[in-house]
XYZ file of N, CA and C in Angstrom:
432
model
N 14.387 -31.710 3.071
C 13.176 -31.145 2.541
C 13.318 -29.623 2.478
N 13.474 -28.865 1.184
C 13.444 -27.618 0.898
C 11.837 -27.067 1.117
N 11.924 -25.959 1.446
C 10.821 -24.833 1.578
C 10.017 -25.047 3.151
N 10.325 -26.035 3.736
C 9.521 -25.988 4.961
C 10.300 -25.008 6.273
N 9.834 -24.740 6.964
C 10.401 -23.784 8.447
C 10.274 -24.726 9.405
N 10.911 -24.321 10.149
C 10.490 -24.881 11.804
C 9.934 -24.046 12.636
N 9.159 -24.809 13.743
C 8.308 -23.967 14.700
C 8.817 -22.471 14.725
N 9.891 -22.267 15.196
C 10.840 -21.301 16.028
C 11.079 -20.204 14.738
N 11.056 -20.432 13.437
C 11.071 -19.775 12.134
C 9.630 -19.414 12.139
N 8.676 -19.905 12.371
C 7.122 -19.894 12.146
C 6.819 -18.659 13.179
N 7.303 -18.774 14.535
C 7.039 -17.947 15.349
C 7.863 -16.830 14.920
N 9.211 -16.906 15.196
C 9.780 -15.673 14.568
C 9.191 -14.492 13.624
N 8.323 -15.621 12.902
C 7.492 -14.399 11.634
C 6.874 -13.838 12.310
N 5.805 -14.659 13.397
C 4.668 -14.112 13.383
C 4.498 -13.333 14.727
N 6.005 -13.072 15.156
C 6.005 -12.036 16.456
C 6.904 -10.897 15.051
N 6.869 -11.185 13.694
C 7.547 -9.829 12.875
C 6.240 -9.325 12.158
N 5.273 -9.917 11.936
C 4.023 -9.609 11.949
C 3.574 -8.566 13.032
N 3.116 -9.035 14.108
C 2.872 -8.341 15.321
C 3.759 -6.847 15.312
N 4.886 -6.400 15.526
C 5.477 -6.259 15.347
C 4.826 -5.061 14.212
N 5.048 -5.651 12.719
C 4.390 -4.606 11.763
C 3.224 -4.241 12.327
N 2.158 -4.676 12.850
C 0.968 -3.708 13.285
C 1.145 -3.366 14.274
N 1.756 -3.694 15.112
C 1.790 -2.572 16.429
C 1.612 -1.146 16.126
N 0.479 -0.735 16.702
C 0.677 1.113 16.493
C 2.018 2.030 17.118
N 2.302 1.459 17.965
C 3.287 2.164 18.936
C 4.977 1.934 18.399
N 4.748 0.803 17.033
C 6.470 0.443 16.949
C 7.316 1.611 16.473
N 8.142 1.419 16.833
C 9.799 2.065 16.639
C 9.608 2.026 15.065
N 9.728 3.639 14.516
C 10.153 3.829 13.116
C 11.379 3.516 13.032
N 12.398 3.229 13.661
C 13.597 2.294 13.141
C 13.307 0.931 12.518
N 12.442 0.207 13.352
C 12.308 -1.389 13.042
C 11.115 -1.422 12.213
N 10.259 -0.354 11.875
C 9.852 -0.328 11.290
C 10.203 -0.253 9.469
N 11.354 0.139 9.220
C 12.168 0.805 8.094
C 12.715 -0.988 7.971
N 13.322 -1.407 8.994
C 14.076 -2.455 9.198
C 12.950 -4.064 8.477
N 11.786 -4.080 8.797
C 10.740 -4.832 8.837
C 10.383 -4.238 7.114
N 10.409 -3.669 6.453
C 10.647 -3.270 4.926
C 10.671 -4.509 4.123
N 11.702 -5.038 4.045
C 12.412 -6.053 3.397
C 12.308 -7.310 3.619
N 11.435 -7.632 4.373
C 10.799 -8.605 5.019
C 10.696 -9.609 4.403
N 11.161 -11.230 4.255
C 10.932 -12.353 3.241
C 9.227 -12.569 3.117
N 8.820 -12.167 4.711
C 7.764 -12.820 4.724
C 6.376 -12.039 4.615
N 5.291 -12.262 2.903
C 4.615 -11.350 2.844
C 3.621 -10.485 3.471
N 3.489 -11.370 4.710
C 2.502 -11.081 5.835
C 2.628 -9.824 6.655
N 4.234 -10.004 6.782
C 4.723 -9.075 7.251
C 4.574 -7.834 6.737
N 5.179 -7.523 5.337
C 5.149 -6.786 4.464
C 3.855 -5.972 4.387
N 2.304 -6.514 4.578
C 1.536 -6.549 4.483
C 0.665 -5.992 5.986
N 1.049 -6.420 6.663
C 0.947 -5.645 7.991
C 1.451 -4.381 7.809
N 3.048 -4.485 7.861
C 3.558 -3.116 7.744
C 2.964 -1.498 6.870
N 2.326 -2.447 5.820
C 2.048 -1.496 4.443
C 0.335 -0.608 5.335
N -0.624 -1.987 6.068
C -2.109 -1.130 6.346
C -1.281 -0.846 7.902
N 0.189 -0.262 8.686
C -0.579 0.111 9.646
C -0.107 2.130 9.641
N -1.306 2.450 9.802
C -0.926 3.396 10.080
C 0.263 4.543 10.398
N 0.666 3.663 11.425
C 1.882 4.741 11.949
C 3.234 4.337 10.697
N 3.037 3.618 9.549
C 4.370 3.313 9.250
C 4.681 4.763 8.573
N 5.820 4.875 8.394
C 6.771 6.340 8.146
C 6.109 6.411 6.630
N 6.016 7.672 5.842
C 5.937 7.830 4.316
C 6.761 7.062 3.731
N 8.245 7.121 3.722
C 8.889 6.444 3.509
C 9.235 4.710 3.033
N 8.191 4.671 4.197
C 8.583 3.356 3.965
C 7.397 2.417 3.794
N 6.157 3.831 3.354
C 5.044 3.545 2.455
C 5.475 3.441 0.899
N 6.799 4.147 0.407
C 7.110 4.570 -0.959
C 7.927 3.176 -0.917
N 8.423 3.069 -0.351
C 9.466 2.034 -0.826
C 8.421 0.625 -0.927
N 7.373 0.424 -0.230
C 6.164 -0.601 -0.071
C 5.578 -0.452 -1.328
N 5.534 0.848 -1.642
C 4.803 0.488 -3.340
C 5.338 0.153 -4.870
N 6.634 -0.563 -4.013
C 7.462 -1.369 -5.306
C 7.766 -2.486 -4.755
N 6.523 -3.023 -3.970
C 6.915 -4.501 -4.093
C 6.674 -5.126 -4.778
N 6.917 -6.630 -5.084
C 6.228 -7.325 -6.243
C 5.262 -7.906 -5.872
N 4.601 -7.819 -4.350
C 3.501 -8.604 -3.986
C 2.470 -7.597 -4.223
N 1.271 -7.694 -5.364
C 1.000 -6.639 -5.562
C 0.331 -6.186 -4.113
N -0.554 -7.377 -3.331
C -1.333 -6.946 -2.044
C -0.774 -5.673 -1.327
N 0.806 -6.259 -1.050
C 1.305 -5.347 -0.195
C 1.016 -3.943 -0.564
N 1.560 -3.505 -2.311
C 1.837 -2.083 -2.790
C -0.008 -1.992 -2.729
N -0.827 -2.252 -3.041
C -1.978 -2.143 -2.909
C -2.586 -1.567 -1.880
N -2.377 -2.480 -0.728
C -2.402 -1.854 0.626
C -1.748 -0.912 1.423
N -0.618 -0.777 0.869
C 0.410 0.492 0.853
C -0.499 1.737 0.141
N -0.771 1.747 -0.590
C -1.851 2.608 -1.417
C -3.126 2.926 -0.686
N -3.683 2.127 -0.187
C -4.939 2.462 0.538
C -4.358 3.541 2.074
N -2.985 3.511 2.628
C -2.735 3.442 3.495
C -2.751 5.804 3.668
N -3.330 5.452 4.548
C -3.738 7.220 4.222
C -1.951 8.247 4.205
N -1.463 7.371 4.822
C 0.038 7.985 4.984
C 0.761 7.978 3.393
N 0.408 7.152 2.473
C 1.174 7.072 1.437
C 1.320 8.284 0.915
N 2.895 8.723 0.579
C 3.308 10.066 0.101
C 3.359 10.358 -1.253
N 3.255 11.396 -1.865
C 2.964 11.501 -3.128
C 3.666 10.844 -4.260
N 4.812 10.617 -3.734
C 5.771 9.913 -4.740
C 5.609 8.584 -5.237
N 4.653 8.037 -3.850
C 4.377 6.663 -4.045
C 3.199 6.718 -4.614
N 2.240 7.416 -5.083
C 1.235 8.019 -5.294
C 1.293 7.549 -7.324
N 2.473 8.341 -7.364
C 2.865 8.525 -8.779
C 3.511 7.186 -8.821
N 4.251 6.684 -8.451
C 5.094 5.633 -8.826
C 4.088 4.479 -8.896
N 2.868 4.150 -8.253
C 2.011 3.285 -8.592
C 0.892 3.307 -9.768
N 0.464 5.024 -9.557
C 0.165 5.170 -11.128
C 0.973 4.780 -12.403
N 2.276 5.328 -12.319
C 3.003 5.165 -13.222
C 3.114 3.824 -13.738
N 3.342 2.800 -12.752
C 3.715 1.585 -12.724
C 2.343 0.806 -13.445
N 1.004 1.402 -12.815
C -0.001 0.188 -13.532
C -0.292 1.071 -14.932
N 0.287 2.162 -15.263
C -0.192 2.636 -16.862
C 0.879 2.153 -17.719
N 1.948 2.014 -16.777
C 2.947 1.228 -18.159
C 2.789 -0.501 -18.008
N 2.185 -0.980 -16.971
C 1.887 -2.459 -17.693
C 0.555 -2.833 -17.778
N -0.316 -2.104 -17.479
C -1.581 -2.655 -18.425
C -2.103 -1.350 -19.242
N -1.573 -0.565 -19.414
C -2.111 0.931 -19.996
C -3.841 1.150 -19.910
N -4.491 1.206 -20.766
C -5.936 1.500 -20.320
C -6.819 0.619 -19.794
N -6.450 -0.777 -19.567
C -6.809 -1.779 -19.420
C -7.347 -1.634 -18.073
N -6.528 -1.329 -17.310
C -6.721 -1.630 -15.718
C -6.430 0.061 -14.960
N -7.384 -0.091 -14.355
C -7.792 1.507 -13.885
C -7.729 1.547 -11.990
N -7.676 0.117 -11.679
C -7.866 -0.048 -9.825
C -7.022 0.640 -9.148
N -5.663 0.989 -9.294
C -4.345 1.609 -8.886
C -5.152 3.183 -8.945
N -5.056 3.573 -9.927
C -4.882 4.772 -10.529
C -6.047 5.091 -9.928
N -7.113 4.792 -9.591
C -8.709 5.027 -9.015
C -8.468 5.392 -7.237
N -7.886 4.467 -7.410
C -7.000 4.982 -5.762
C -5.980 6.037 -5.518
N -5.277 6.100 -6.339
C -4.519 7.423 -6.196
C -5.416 8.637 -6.933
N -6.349 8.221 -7.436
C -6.953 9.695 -7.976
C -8.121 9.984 -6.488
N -8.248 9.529 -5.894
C -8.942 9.871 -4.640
C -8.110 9.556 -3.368
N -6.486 9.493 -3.821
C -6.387 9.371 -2.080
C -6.318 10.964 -1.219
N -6.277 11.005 -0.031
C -6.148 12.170 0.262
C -4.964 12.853 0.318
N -3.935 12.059 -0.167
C -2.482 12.880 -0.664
C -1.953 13.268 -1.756
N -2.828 12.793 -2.645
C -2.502 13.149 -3.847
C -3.182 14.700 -4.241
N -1.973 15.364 -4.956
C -2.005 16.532 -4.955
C -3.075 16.575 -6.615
N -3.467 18.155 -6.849
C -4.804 18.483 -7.276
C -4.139 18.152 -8.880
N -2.622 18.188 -9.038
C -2.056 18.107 -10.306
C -2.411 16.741 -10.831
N -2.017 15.748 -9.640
C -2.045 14.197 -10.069
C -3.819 13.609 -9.960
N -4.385 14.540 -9.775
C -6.157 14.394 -9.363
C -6.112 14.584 -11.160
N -5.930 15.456 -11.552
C -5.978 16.160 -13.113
C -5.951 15.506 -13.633
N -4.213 15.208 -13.616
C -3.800 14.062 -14.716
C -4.321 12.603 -14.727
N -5.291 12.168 -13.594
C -5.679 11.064 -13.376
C -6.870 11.215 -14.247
N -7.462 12.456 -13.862
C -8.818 12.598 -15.064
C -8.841 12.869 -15.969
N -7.563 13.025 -16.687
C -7.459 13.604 -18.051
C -7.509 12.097 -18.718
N -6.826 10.917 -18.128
C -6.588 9.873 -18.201
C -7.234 8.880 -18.548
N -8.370 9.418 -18.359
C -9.885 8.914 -17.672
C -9.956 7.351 -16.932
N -9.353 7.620 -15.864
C -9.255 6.727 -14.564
C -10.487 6.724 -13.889
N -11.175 7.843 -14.300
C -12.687 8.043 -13.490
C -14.203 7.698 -14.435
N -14.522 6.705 -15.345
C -15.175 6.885 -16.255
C -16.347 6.030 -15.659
N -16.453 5.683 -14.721
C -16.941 4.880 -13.637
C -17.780 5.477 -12.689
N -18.598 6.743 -12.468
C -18.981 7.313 -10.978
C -19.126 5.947 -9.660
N -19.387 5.108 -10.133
C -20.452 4.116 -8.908
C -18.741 3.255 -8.705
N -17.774 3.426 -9.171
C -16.228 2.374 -9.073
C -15.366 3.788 -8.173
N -15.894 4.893 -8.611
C -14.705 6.360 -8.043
C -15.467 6.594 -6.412
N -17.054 6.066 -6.408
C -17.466 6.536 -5.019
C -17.314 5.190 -3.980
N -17.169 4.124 -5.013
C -16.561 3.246 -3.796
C -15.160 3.075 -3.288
N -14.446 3.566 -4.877
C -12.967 3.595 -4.023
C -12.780 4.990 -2.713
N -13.543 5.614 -3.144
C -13.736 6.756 -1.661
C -13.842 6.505 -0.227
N -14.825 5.756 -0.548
C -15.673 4.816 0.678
C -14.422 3.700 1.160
N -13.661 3.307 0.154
C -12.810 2.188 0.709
C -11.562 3.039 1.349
N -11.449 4.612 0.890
C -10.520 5.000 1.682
C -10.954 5.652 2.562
N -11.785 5.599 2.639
C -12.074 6.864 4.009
C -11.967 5.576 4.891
N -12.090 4.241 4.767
C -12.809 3.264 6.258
C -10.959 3.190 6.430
N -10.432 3.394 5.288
C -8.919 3.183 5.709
C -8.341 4.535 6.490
N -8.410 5.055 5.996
C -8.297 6.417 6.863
C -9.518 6.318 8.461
N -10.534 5.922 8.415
C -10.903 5.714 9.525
C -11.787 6.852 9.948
N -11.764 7.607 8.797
C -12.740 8.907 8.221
C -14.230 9.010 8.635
N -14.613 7.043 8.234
C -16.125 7.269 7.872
C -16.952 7.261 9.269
């Protein structure tokens, strides 16, 4: 029988889970926990806090979108990843879909250039969609 685990595979994940949210983990195993098969993991890693910039940027090219999503909300995400997720949802849905780009036009790392170009864009055509994505980052940031 393909696709099933065993107990000992089941646990394994879910002490690599643990693991991704720990506040206190090792930015080594943290970098290491990246590449993770398992999306949970991935997904832990991306909302916790202490994970490195780094390996917030490399989180916002996953294909699970949750993860890069939550990588995005994540107040640590560095500017590059900032752009690379903008970039990424204007070249596959172009004006269509604005949720990415609404988040990087209010995160608190994004610099005043990529704030611009987000509004030139008009990513913001929404007031009552731009003050909740605020609200959704500040509780992520831990702000409010």
């Amino acid at each position: 029988m393909t696709g099933t685990t065993s107990r000992a595979e089941q646990l394994a994940g879910y002490r690599r889970v643990l693991e991704a949210r720990a506040q206190g983990g090792q930015p080594e195993r943290l970098h290491e926990l990246v590449s993770d098969p398992i999306t949970a993991v991935r997904i832990a890693l991306a909302k916790n806090r202490r994970t490195p910039p780094e390996v917030l940027r490399h989180l916002a090219d996953d294909a699970h979108h949750t993860v890069a999503w939550n990588a995005l909300l994540n107040p640590q995400m560095p500017e590059a990843g900032l752009r690379r997720l903008a970039d990424l949802e204007s070249r596959t849905h172009g004006s269509r879909n604005l949720g990415d780009r609404e988040a990087v036009a209010h995160h608190p790392n994004a610099p005043a250039s990529l704030r611009a170009e987000m509004t030139r864009a008009g990513t913001c055509r929404q007031t009552a969609t731009c003050t909740l994505m605020q609200e959704a980052l500040s509780r992520a940031d831990g702000s409010e």
